[in-house]
CSV table of C-alpha atoms in Angstrom, one decimal:
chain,number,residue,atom,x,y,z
A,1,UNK,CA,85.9,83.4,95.7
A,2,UNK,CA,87.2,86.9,94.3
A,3,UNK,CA,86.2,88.2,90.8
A,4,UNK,CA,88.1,91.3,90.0
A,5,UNK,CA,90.3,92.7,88.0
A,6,UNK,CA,94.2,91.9,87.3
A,7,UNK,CA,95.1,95.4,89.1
A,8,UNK,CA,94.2,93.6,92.7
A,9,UNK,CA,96.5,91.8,94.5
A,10,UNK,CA,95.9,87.7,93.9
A,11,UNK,CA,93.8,86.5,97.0
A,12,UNK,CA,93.5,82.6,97.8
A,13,UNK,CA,90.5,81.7,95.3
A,14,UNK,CA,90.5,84.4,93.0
A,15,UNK,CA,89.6,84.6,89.6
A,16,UNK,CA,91.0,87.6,88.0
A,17,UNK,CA,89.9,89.1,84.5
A,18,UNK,CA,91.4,92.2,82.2
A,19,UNK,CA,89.8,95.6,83.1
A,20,UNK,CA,87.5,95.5,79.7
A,21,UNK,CA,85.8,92.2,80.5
A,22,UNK,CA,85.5,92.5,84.4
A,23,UNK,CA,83.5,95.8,84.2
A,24,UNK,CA,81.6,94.6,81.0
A,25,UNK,CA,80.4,91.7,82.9
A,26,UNK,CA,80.2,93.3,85.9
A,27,UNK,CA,77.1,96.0,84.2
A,28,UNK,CA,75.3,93.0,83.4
A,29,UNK,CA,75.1,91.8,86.8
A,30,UNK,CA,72.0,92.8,89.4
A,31,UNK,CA,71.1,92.2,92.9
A,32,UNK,CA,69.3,88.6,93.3
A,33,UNK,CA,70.8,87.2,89.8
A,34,UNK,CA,71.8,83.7,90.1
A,35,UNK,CA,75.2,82.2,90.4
A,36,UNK,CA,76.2,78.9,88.8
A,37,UNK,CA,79.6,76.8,89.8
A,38,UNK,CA,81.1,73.7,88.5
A,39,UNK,CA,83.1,72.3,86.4
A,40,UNK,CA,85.6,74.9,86.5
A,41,UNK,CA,82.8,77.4,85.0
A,42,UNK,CA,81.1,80.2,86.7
A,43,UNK,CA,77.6,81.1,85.5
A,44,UNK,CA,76.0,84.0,85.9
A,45,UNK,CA,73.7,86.0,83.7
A,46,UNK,CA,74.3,86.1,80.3
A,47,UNK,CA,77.7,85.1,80.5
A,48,UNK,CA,80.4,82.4,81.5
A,49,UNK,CA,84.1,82.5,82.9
A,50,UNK,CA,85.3,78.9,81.6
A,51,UNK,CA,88.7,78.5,84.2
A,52,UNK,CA,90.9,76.2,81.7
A,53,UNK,CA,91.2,79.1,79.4
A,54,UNK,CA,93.3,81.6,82.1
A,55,UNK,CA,96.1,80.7,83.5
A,56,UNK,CA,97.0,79.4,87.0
A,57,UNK,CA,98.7,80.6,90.3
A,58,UNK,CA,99.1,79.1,93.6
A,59,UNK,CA,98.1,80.6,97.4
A,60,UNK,CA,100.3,78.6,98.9
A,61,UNK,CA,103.8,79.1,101.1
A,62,UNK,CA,106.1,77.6,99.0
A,63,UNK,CA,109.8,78.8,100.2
A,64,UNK,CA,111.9,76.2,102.2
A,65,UNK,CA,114.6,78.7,103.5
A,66,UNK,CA,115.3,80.2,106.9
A,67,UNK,CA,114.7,83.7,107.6
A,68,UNK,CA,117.6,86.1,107.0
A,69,UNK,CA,118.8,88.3,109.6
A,70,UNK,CA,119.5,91.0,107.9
A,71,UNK,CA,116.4,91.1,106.0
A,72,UNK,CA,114.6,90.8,109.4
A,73,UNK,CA,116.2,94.0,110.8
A,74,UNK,CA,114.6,95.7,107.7
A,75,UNK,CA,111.5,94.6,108.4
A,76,UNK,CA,111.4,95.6,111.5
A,77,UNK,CA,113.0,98.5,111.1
A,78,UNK,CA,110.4,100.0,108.3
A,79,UNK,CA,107.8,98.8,110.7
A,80,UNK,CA,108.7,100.7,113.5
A,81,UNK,CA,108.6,103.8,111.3
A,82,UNK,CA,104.6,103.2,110.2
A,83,UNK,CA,102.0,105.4,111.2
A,84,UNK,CA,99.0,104.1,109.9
A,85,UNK,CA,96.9,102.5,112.4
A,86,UNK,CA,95.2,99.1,113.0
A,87,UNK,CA,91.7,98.7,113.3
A,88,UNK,CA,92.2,98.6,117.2
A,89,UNK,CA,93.3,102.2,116.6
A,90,UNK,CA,96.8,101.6,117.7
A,91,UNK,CA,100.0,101.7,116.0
A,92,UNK,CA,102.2,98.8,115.5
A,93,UNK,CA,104.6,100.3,117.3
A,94,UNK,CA,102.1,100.7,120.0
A,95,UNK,CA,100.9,97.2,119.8
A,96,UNK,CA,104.2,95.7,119.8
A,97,UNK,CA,106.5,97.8,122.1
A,98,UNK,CA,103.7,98.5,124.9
A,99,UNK,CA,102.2,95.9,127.2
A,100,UNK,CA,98.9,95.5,126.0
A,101,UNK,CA,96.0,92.5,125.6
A,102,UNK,CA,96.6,92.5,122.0
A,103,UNK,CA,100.1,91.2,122.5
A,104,UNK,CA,99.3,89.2,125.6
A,105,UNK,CA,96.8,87.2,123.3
A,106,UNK,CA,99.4,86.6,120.6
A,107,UNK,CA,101.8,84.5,123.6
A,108,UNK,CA,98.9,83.1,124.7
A,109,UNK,CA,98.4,82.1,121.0
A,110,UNK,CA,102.8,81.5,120.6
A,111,UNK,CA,102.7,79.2,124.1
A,112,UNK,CA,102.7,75.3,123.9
A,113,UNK,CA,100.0,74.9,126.2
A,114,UNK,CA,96.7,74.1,124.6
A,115,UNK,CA,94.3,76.2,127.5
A,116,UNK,CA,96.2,79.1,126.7
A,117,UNK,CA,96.0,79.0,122.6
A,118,UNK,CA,92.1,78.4,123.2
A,119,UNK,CA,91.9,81.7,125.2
A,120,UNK,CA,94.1,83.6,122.6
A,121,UNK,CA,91.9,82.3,119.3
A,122,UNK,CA,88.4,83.1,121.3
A,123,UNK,CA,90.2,86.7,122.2
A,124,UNK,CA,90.8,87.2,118.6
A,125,UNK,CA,87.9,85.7,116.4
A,126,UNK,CA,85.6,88.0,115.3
A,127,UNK,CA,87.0,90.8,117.3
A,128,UNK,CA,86.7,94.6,115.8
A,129,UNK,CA,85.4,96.0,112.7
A,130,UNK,CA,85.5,95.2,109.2
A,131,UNK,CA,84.9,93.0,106.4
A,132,UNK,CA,87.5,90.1,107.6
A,133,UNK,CA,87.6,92.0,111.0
A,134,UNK,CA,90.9,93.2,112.5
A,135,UNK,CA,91.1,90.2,115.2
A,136,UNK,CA,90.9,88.1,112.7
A,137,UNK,CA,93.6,89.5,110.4
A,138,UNK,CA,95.6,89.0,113.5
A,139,UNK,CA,95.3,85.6,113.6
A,140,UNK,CA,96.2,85.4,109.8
A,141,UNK,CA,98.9,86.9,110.6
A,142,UNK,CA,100.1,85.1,113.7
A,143,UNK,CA,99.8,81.9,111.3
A,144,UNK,CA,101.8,83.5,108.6
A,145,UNK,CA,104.6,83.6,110.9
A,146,UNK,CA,104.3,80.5,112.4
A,147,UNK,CA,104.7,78.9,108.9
A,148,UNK,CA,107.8,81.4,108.4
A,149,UNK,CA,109.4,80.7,111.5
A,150,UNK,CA,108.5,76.7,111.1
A,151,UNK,CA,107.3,76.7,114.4
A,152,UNK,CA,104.1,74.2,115.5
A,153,UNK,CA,100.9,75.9,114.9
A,154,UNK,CA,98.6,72.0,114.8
A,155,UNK,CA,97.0,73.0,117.8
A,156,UNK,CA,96.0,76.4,117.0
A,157,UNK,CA,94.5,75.1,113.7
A,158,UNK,CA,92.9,72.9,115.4
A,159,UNK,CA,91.0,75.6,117.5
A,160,UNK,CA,90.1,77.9,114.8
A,161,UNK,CA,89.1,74.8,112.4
A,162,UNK,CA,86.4,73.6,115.5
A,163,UNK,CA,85.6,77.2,116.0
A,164,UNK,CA,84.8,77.7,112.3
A,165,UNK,CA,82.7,74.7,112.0
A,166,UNK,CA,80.5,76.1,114.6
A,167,UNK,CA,76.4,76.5,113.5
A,168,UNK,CA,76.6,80.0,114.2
A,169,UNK,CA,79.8,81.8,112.4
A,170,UNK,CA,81.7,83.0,115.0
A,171,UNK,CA,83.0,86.1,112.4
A,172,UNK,CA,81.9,87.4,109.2
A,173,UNK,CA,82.2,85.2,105.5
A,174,UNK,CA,85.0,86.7,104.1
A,175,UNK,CA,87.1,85.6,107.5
A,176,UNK,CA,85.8,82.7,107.5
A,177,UNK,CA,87.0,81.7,103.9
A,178,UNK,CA,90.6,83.2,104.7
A,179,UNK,CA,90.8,81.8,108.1
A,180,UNK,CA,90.2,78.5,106.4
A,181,UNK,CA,93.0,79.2,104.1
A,182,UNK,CA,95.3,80.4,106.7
A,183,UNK,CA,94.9,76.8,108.5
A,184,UNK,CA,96.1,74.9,105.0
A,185,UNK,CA,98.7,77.4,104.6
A,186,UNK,CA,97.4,79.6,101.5
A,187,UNK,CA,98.2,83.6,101.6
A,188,UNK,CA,97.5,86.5,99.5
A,189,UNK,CA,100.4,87.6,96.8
A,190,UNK,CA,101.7,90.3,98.9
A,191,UNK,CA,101.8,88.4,102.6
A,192,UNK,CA,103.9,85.8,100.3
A,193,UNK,CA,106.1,88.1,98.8
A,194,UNK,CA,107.1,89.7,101.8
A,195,UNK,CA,107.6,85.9,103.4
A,196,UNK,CA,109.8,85.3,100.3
A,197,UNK,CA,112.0,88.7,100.9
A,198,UNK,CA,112.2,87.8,104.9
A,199,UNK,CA,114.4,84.1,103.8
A,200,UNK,CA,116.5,86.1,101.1
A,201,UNK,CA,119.3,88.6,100.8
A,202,UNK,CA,117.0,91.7,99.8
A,203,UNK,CA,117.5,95.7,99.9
A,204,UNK,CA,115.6,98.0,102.1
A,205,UNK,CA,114.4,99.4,99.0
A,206,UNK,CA,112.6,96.1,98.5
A,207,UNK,CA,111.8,95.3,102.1
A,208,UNK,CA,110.0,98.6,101.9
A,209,UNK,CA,108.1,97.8,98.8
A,210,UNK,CA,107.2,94.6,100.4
A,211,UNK,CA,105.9,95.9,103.5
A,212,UNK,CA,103.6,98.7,101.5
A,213,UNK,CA,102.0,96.2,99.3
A,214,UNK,CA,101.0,94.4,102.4
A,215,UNK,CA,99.8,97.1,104.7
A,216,UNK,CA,98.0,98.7,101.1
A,217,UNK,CA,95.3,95.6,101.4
A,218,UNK,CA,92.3,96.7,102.2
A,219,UNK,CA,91.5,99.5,104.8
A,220,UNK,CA,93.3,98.3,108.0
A,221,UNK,CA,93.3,94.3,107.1
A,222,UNK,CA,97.2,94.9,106.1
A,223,UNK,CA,97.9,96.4,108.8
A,224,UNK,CA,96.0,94.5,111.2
A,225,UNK,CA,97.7,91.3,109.4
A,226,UNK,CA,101.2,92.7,109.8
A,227,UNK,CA,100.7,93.9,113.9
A,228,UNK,CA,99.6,89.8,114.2
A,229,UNK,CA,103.1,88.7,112.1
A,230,UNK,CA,105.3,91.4,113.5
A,231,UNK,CA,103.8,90.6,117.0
A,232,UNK,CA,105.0,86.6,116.7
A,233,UNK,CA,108.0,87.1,115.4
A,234,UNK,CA,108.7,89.3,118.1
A,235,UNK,CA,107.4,87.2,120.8
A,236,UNK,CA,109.8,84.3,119.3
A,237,UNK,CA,112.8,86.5,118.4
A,238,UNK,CA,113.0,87.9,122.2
A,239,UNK,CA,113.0,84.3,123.7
């Protein structure tokens, strides 16, 4: 889990306190202190965050709609036009207009044949730098759109689940947790927003802001995110 402050975007698993408290309790906390869960109470030092007392949110897809055309050409219109790199130090426009492995792998990942989704998760997992590392915000990505576009993504779950199960991670914690919540569906805030916007009439004014709060995550896991959901709906939308 995530314990920060409301100022951060809501993650799957987060717990999420006002700026006084957090860094109050985060000056009490030192390296080796012990944590205590259960009961919907974390433990640790002197003090506890009780869960029932805060209010709720959910991680989870919950839109029914199909996507929008015309919000779609806004999104990928804004995303032609970004500059910031992934943490394969490409562009998305590089990634996605160029022939290249990274694009090869999300077919291989987009295909219905089984062989060919295994060798596009092992190309993926635990590729590149990072704290959730850039191939795997790829695949986060890749099943972001899959749930958007409604298309069958059982075997590729599959994969990563037996993957993640492994004895030795194949990637770092923090992807492993995500992944795991990619499989069942649950996304940060801003990756659901913007999935919200793409199945609505919206401006570019808001596509725009929906993009940005996505690629804004973390260092390149936005971005990296985005080049793995621009990258599948492309693959799809040019079939």
């Amino acid at each position: 889990m995530v314990v920060t402050t409301t100022d951060y975007p809501f993650l799957p698993n987060g717990i999420y306190l006002n700026r006084n408290d957090f860094f109050n309790i985060r000056a009490t906390i030192k390296m080796g202190d012990s944590l205590l869960w259960g009961k919907e109470r974390l433990s640790f030092s002197d003090h506890h965050l009780i869960l029932t007392h805060g209010e709720t949110y959910t991680s989870e897809i919950e839109h029914s709609g199909e996507w929008m055309e015309s919000a779609m050409e806004y999104f990928t219109f804004y995303c032609k036009k970004l500059k910031k790199e992934t943490g394969f130090q490409r562009s998305l426009t590089e990634l996605i207009e160029v022939e290249n492995p990274f694009m090869h792998a999300i077919s291989m990942l987009s295909s219905e044949q089984i062989e060919e989704q295994r060798r596009g998760v092992a190309f993926f997992l635990g590729r590149g730098p990072g704290l959730t590392t850039t191939g795997d915000d790829m695949l986060l990505g890749h099943l972001a759109a899959m749930t958007l576009l409604k298309k069958n993504s059982k075997n590729v779950k599959l994969l990563l689940h037996e993957e993640l199960r492994a004895t030795t991670s194949p990637t770092t914690d923090v992807s492993l947790h995500y992944l795991k919540c990619g499989i069942v569906g649950r996304f940060s805030r801003p990756v659901k927003d913007l999935m919200q916007l793409l199945v609505e009439e919206c401006s570019q004014e808001q596509m725009k802001l929906g993009v940005e709060a996505v690629i804004n995550f973390g260092h390149t896991s936005g971005i990296d995110l985005l080049a793995g959901f621009l990258g599948t709906v492309a693959y799809f939308r040019g079939k």
